[in-house]
mmCIF file of C-alpha atoms and ligand atoms in Angstrom:
data_model
loop_
_atom_site.group_PDB
_atom_site.id
_atom_site.type_symbol
_atom_site.label_atom_id
_atom_site.label_comp_id
_atom_site.label_asym_id
_atom_site.label_seq_id
_atom_site.Cartn_x
_atom_site.Cartn_y
_atom_site.Cartn_z
ATOM 1 C CA MET A 1104 -72.232 58.087 -81.624
ATOM 2 C CA HIS A 1105 -76.014 59.131 -81.473
ATOM 3 C CA ASN A 1106 -77.351 62.458 -82.468
ATOM 4 C CA ARG A 1107 -76.161 65.446 -80.510
ATOM 5 C CA LYS A 1108 -78.646 66.573 -78.011
ATOM 6 C CA ARG A 1109 -80.163 70.041 -77.642
ATOM 7 C CA ILE A 1110 -79.996 71.181 -74.018
ATOM 8 C CA ALA A 1111 -81.994 73.655 -72.126
ATOM 9 C CA VAL A 1112 -80.826 74.918 -68.753
ATOM 10 C CA PHE A 1113 -83.419 76.491 -66.459
ATOM 11 C CA ALA A 1114 -81.882 78.706 -63.785
ATOM 12 C CA SER A 1115 -83.156 81.360 -61.339
ATOM 13 C CA GLY A 1116 -80.090 82.620 -59.792
ATOM 14 C CA PHE A 1117 -76.315 82.766 -59.856
ATOM 15 C CA GLY A 1118 -75.759 80.005 -62.486
ATOM 16 C CA SER A 1119 -72.553 78.535 -61.210
ATOM 17 C CA ASN A 1120 -73.725 75.135 -62.425
ATOM 18 C CA LEU A 1121 -74.611 76.474 -65.717
ATOM 19 C CA GLN A 1122 -71.191 77.967 -65.832
ATOM 20 C CA ALA A 1123 -69.546 74.633 -65.038
ATOM 21 C CA LEU A 1124 -71.470 72.969 -67.763
ATOM 22 C CA ILE A 1125 -70.458 75.670 -70.345
ATOM 23 C CA ASP A 1126 -66.844 75.251 -69.096
ATOM 24 C CA TYR A 1127 -66.970 71.468 -69.337
ATOM 25 C CA SER A 1128 -68.334 71.686 -72.817
ATOM 26 C CA LYS A 1129 -65.506 73.708 -74.038
ATOM 27 C CA SER A 1130 -62.885 71.119 -73.264
ATOM 28 C CA ASN A 1131 -64.752 67.858 -73.436
ATOM 29 C CA ASP A 1132 -67.242 66.606 -75.772
ATOM 30 C CA LEU A 1133 -70.746 66.537 -74.165
ATOM 31 C CA ASN A 1134 -72.283 65.075 -77.285
ATOM 32 C CA GLY A 1135 -74.825 67.933 -76.749
ATOM 33 C CA ASP A 1136 -75.109 71.691 -77.061
ATOM 34 C CA ILE A 1137 -76.793 74.116 -74.643
ATOM 35 C CA ALA A 1138 -79.233 75.769 -76.943
ATOM 36 C CA LEU A 1139 -81.295 77.844 -74.575
ATOM 37 C CA VAL A 1140 -81.042 79.201 -71.022
ATOM 38 C CA LEU A 1141 -84.336 80.025 -69.346
ATOM 39 C CA SER A 1142 -85.093 81.970 -66.262
ATOM 40 C CA ASP A 1143 -88.050 83.068 -64.361
ATOM 41 C CA LYS A 1144 -85.905 85.926 -62.998
ATOM 42 C CA GLU A 1145 -85.071 88.784 -65.272
ATOM 43 C CA HIS A 1146 -81.836 89.664 -63.516
ATOM 44 C CA ALA A 1147 -80.554 86.231 -62.889
ATOM 45 C CA ARG A 1148 -76.837 86.089 -63.305
ATOM 46 C CA ALA A 1149 -77.260 82.775 -65.170
ATOM 47 C CA LEU A 1150 -78.705 84.819 -68.142
ATOM 48 C CA ASP A 1151 -75.625 87.093 -68.245
ATOM 49 C CA ARG A 1152 -73.397 84.078 -68.299
ATOM 50 C CA ALA A 1153 -75.376 82.512 -71.120
ATOM 51 C CA ARG A 1154 -75.225 85.574 -73.171
ATOM 52 C CA GLU A 1155 -71.482 85.866 -72.440
ATOM 53 C CA SER A 1156 -71.082 82.608 -73.989
ATOM 54 C CA GLY A 1157 -73.173 83.324 -76.923
ATOM 55 C CA ILE A 1158 -76.216 81.142 -75.743
ATOM 56 C CA LYS A 1159 -79.695 82.221 -76.308
ATOM 57 C CA ALA A 1160 -81.032 83.575 -72.876
ATOM 58 C CA VAL A 1161 -84.651 83.936 -72.178
ATOM 59 C CA PHE A 1162 -86.483 85.409 -69.315
ATOM 60 C CA VAL A 1163 -90.009 84.412 -69.074
ATOM 61 C CA ASN A 1164 -92.039 86.407 -66.542
ATOM 62 C CA PRO A 1165 -94.355 84.247 -64.255
ATOM 63 C CA LEU A 1166 -96.364 87.531 -63.391
ATOM 64 C CA GLU A 1167 -97.618 87.674 -66.955
ATOM 65 C CA TYR A 1168 -99.404 84.356 -66.646
ATOM 66 C CA ASP A 1169 -102.642 83.712 -64.635
ATOM 67 C CA ASP A 1170 -101.295 80.405 -63.400
ATOM 68 C CA ARG A 1171 -98.367 77.970 -63.450
ATOM 69 C CA LYS A 1172 -100.172 75.674 -66.231
ATOM 70 C CA LYS A 1173 -100.324 78.767 -68.535
ATOM 71 C CA TYR A 1174 -96.638 79.596 -67.786
ATOM 72 C CA ASP A 1175 -95.481 76.248 -68.373
ATOM 73 C CA THR A 1176 -97.352 76.002 -71.699
ATOM 74 C CA LYS A 1177 -95.430 78.942 -72.924
ATOM 75 C CA ILE A 1178 -92.206 77.271 -72.030
ATOM 76 C CA ILE A 1179 -93.203 74.091 -73.603
ATOM 77 C CA GLU A 1180 -93.714 76.170 -76.828
ATOM 78 C CA LEU A 1181 -90.331 77.660 -76.461
ATOM 79 C CA LEU A 1182 -88.677 74.167 -75.867
ATOM 80 C CA GLU A 1183 -90.575 72.635 -78.801
ATOM 81 C CA SER A 1184 -89.539 75.482 -81.169
ATOM 82 C CA GLU A 1185 -85.905 75.059 -80.104
ATOM 83 C CA LYS A 1186 -86.141 71.216 -80.502
ATOM 84 C CA ILE A 1187 -84.968 70.539 -76.900
ATOM 85 C CA ASP A 1188 -84.088 67.073 -75.986
ATOM 86 C CA LEU A 1189 -82.848 67.677 -72.442
ATOM 87 C CA ILE A 1190 -83.779 69.951 -69.637
ATOM 88 C CA VAL A 1191 -81.180 70.641 -67.006
ATOM 89 C CA LEU A 1192 -82.518 72.275 -63.791
ATOM 90 C CA ALA A 1193 -79.692 74.354 -62.298
ATOM 91 C CA GLY A 1194 -80.956 76.326 -59.257
ATOM 92 C CA TYR A 1195 -84.513 76.859 -60.921
ATOM 93 C CA MET A 1196 -86.745 77.741 -57.978
ATOM 94 C CA LEU A 1197 -90.098 77.219 -59.538
ATOM 95 C CA VAL A 1198 -91.704 73.851 -59.146
ATOM 96 C CA LEU A 1199 -92.566 72.286 -62.576
ATOM 97 C CA SER A 1200 -96.337 71.534 -63.035
ATOM 98 C CA SER A 1201 -97.183 67.615 -63.303
ATOM 99 C CA GLU A 1202 -98.102 68.309 -66.923
ATOM 100 C CA PHE A 1203 -94.776 69.689 -67.698
ATOM 101 C CA VAL A 1204 -92.907 66.764 -65.906
ATOM 102 C CA SER A 1205 -95.079 64.138 -67.698
ATOM 103 C CA LYS A 1206 -94.468 65.843 -71.170
ATOM 104 C CA PHE A 1207 -90.682 65.495 -70.614
ATOM 105 C CA ARG A 1208 -90.620 62.332 -68.692
ATOM 106 C CA ASN A 1209 -87.021 61.220 -68.109
ATOM 107 C CA LYS A 1210 -85.700 64.182 -69.949
ATOM 108 C CA ILE A 1211 -85.361 66.506 -67.041
ATOM 109 C CA LEU A 1212 -82.327 66.553 -64.528
ATOM 110 C CA ASN A 1213 -82.039 68.166 -61.297
ATOM 111 C CA ILE A 1214 -79.049 68.756 -58.943
ATOM 112 C CA HIS A 1215 -79.641 68.631 -55.203
ATOM 113 C CA PRO A 1216 -77.148 69.676 -52.564
ATOM 114 C CA ALA A 1217 -77.441 66.899 -50.277
ATOM 115 C CA LEU A 1218 -77.670 63.014 -50.284
ATOM 116 C CA LEU A 1219 -81.221 62.290 -51.284
ATOM 117 C CA PRO A 1220 -83.596 61.193 -49.937
ATOM 118 C CA SER A 1221 -82.220 63.133 -46.862
ATOM 119 C CA PHE A 1222 -82.745 66.846 -46.684
ATOM 120 C CA LYS A 1223 -85.028 67.421 -49.529
ATOM 121 C CA GLY A 1224 -86.279 71.091 -50.237
ATOM 122 C CA THR A 1225 -84.573 74.455 -50.705
ATOM 123 C CA HIS A 1226 -82.140 74.490 -47.935
ATOM 124 C CA GLY A 1227 -80.403 70.998 -48.337
ATOM 125 C CA ILE A 1228 -76.996 72.266 -47.243
ATOM 126 C CA LYS A 1229 -78.057 74.079 -44.145
ATOM 127 C CA ASP A 1230 -80.465 71.459 -43.054
ATOM 128 C CA ALA A 1231 -77.821 68.726 -43.137
ATOM 129 C CA PHE A 1232 -75.407 71.107 -41.327
ATOM 130 C CA ASP A 1233 -77.794 72.015 -38.507
ATOM 131 C CA TYR A 1234 -78.919 68.208 -38.194
ATOM 132 C CA GLY A 1235 -75.207 67.499 -37.504
ATOM 133 C CA VAL A 1236 -74.528 64.896 -40.063
ATOM 134 C CA LYS A 1237 -70.944 63.800 -40.554
ATOM 135 C CA VAL A 1238 -71.397 63.064 -44.209
ATOM 136 C CA THR A 1239 -73.618 64.919 -46.714
ATOM 137 C CA GLY A 1240 -73.053 65.450 -50.429
ATOM 138 C CA VAL A 1241 -74.561 65.955 -53.868
ATOM 139 C CA THR A 1242 -77.214 64.133 -55.823
ATOM 140 C CA VAL A 1243 -77.995 64.355 -59.448
ATOM 141 C CA HIS A 1244 -81.390 62.667 -60.307
ATOM 142 C CA PHE A 1245 -84.205 62.564 -62.949
ATOM 143 C CA VAL A 1246 -87.126 64.798 -62.163
ATOM 144 C CA GLU A 1247 -90.613 63.336 -61.266
ATOM 145 C CA GLU A 1248 -93.635 64.831 -59.924
ATOM 146 C CA ASP A 1249 -92.764 64.567 -56.324
ATOM 147 C CA LEU A 1250 -89.981 67.011 -55.325
ATOM 148 C CA ASP A 1251 -86.373 65.710 -55.046
ATOM 149 C CA SER A 1252 -87.618 62.237 -55.573
ATOM 150 C CA GLY A 1253 -86.679 60.906 -59.001
ATOM 151 C CA PRO A 1254 -84.329 58.125 -59.781
ATOM 152 C CA ILE A 1255 -80.687 58.908 -58.713
ATOM 153 C CA ILE A 1256 -77.952 59.163 -61.536
ATOM 154 C CA ILE A 1257 -75.001 60.079 -59.523
ATOM 155 C CA GLN A 1258 -74.384 60.744 -55.767
ATOM 156 C CA LYS A 1259 -71.020 61.971 -54.385
ATOM 157 C CA PRO A 1260 -70.562 62.290 -50.478
ATOM 158 C CA VAL A 1261 -68.923 65.027 -48.841
ATOM 159 C CA GLU A 1262 -67.470 64.791 -45.186
ATOM 160 C CA VAL A 1263 -68.499 67.574 -42.900
ATOM 161 C CA GLU A 1264 -65.408 68.894 -41.116
ATOM 162 C CA GLN A 1265 -65.835 69.409 -37.286
ATOM 163 C CA ASP A 1266 -65.039 73.012 -37.153
ATOM 164 C CA GLU A 1267 -66.121 74.312 -40.542
ATOM 165 C CA SER A 1268 -68.862 76.922 -41.089
ATOM 166 C CA VAL A 1269 -71.943 76.424 -42.973
ATOM 167 C CA GLU A 1270 -70.287 78.754 -45.657
ATOM 168 C CA GLU A 1271 -67.278 76.639 -46.000
ATOM 169 C CA LEU A 1272 -69.285 73.507 -46.312
ATOM 170 C CA GLU A 1273 -71.548 75.134 -48.984
ATOM 171 C CA SER A 1274 -68.455 76.065 -51.036
ATOM 172 C CA ARG A 1275 -67.181 72.484 -51.021
ATOM 173 C CA ILE A 1276 -70.548 71.236 -51.905
ATOM 174 C CA HIS A 1277 -70.781 73.492 -54.783
ATOM 175 C CA ARG A 1278 -67.291 72.275 -55.993
ATOM 176 C CA VAL A 1279 -68.494 68.773 -56.088
ATOM 177 C CA GLU A 1280 -71.730 69.893 -57.880
ATOM 178 C CA HIS A 1281 -69.596 71.278 -60.695
ATOM 179 C CA GLN A 1282 -67.624 68.171 -61.046
ATOM 180 C CA ILE A 1283 -70.681 65.772 -61.166
ATOM 181 C CA TYR A 1284 -73.322 67.694 -63.008
ATOM 182 C CA PRO A 1285 -71.550 67.905 -66.352
ATOM 183 C CA LEU A 1286 -70.760 64.147 -66.152
ATOM 184 C CA ALA A 1287 -74.461 63.349 -65.709
ATOM 185 C CA VAL A 1288 -75.372 65.595 -68.480
ATOM 186 C CA ARG A 1289 -72.668 63.938 -70.704
ATOM 187 C CA TYR A 1290 -73.892 60.433 -69.750
ATOM 188 C CA PHE A 1291 -77.566 61.430 -70.820
ATOM 189 C CA CYS A 1292 -76.369 63.039 -74.114
ATOM 190 C CA GLU A 1293 -74.349 59.831 -74.810
ATOM 191 C CA ASP A 1294 -77.567 57.771 -74.311
ATOM 192 C CA ARG A 1295 -75.750 55.852 -71.462
ATOM 193 C CA LEU A 1296 -78.430 56.107 -68.849
ATOM 194 C CA ARG A 1297 -80.952 53.203 -68.463
ATOM 195 C CA ILE A 1298 -83.820 53.772 -65.954
ATOM 196 C CA ASP A 1299 -85.045 50.471 -64.383
ATOM 197 C CA GLY A 1300 -87.780 51.373 -61.604
ATOM 198 C CA ARG A 1301 -85.925 53.473 -59.144
ATOM 199 C CA LYS A 1302 -82.456 52.314 -60.303
ATOM 200 C CA VAL A 1303 -80.345 54.069 -62.968
ATOM 201 C CA ARG A 1304 -77.530 52.092 -64.767
ATOM 202 C CA ILE A 1305 -74.904 54.016 -66.433
ATOM 203 C CA LEU A 1306 -73.617 51.932 -69.427
ATOM 204 C CA SER A 1307 -69.898 51.951 -70.243
ATOM 205 C CA LYS A 1308 -68.954 53.087 -73.504
ATOM 206 C CA GLU A 1309 -68.048 49.557 -74.475
ATOM 207 C CA ASN A 1310 -71.544 48.308 -73.520
ATOM 208 C CA MET A 1311 -73.019 51.061 -75.760
ATOM 209 C CA ASN A 1312 -71.020 49.567 -78.750
ATOM 210 C CA GLY A 1313 -72.375 46.054 -77.912
ATOM 211 C CA GLU A 1314 -76.016 47.100 -77.905
HETATM 212 C C1 LIG B 2827 -77.185 74.630 -56.280
HETATM 213 O O1 LIG B 2827 -76.666 74.375 -54.977
HETATM 214 C C2 LIG B 2827 -78.021 73.510 -56.516
HETATM 215 O O2 LIG B 2827 -77.647 72.342 -55.965
HETATM 216 C C3 LIG B 2827 -79.412 73.891 -56.208
HETATM 217 O O3 LIG B 2827 -79.363 75.233 -56.482
HETATM 218 C C4 LIG B 2827 -77.991 75.735 -56.496
HETATM 219 C C5 LIG B 2827 -77.712 76.515 -57.728
HETATM 220 O O4 LIG B 2827 -76.583 77.146 -57.709
HETATM 221 N N1 LIG B 2827 -80.481 73.021 -56.802
HETATM 222 P P1 LIG B 2827 -76.121 77.940 -59.058
HETATM 223 O O5 LIG B 2827 -77.170 78.870 -59.446
HETATM 224 O O6 LIG B 2827 -75.894 76.877 -60.100
HETATM 225 O O7 LIG B 2827 -74.823 78.526 -58.750
#
């Protein structure tokens, strides 16, 4: 097996996806370790979750930097000093600068609560619900400069039930997020993802041995 990856999770809020990743890593081998959790919000629940699990938790205040580029430079220093191999965005509400994305090309994952390329943006669940779709879902993808547009690693559909509320749909979507995000992170850490243009192949473990 390849070297264990060092993972940084970026989160601005509740951190349920971070928690799912922490929990998964306790009972499965991710082939990686969460070395750092970073937030742009001082009181993000995600930072508490990290601390509760003994993971380094850092708040970097965007208001202390004149612009996004300077903020990202600070974050890059932090990532380099921690020798981070993979960045997992889990409800991180700041848009990454293009310099940042190109520095960590194909090393940043994001989760989106809809079936991309439908319903991009911050309200994927509600937008799909209001549109009246019968099927929505969850997408895990690599991050590129354009928002919610990088190559797709895993998608899982969720059927919208006729009489459910948006809150009920939301909680079912979150449950699916918590199932598939740890898997995508694991595939990355096992070096099993191959990007070919827009397509991402997930190698089976047998293929890995044959490489
Ligand atoms: C999730 O719905 C994720 O898809 C979106 O932001 C939300 C984060 O939730 N990108 P949490 O902070 O992980 O609970």
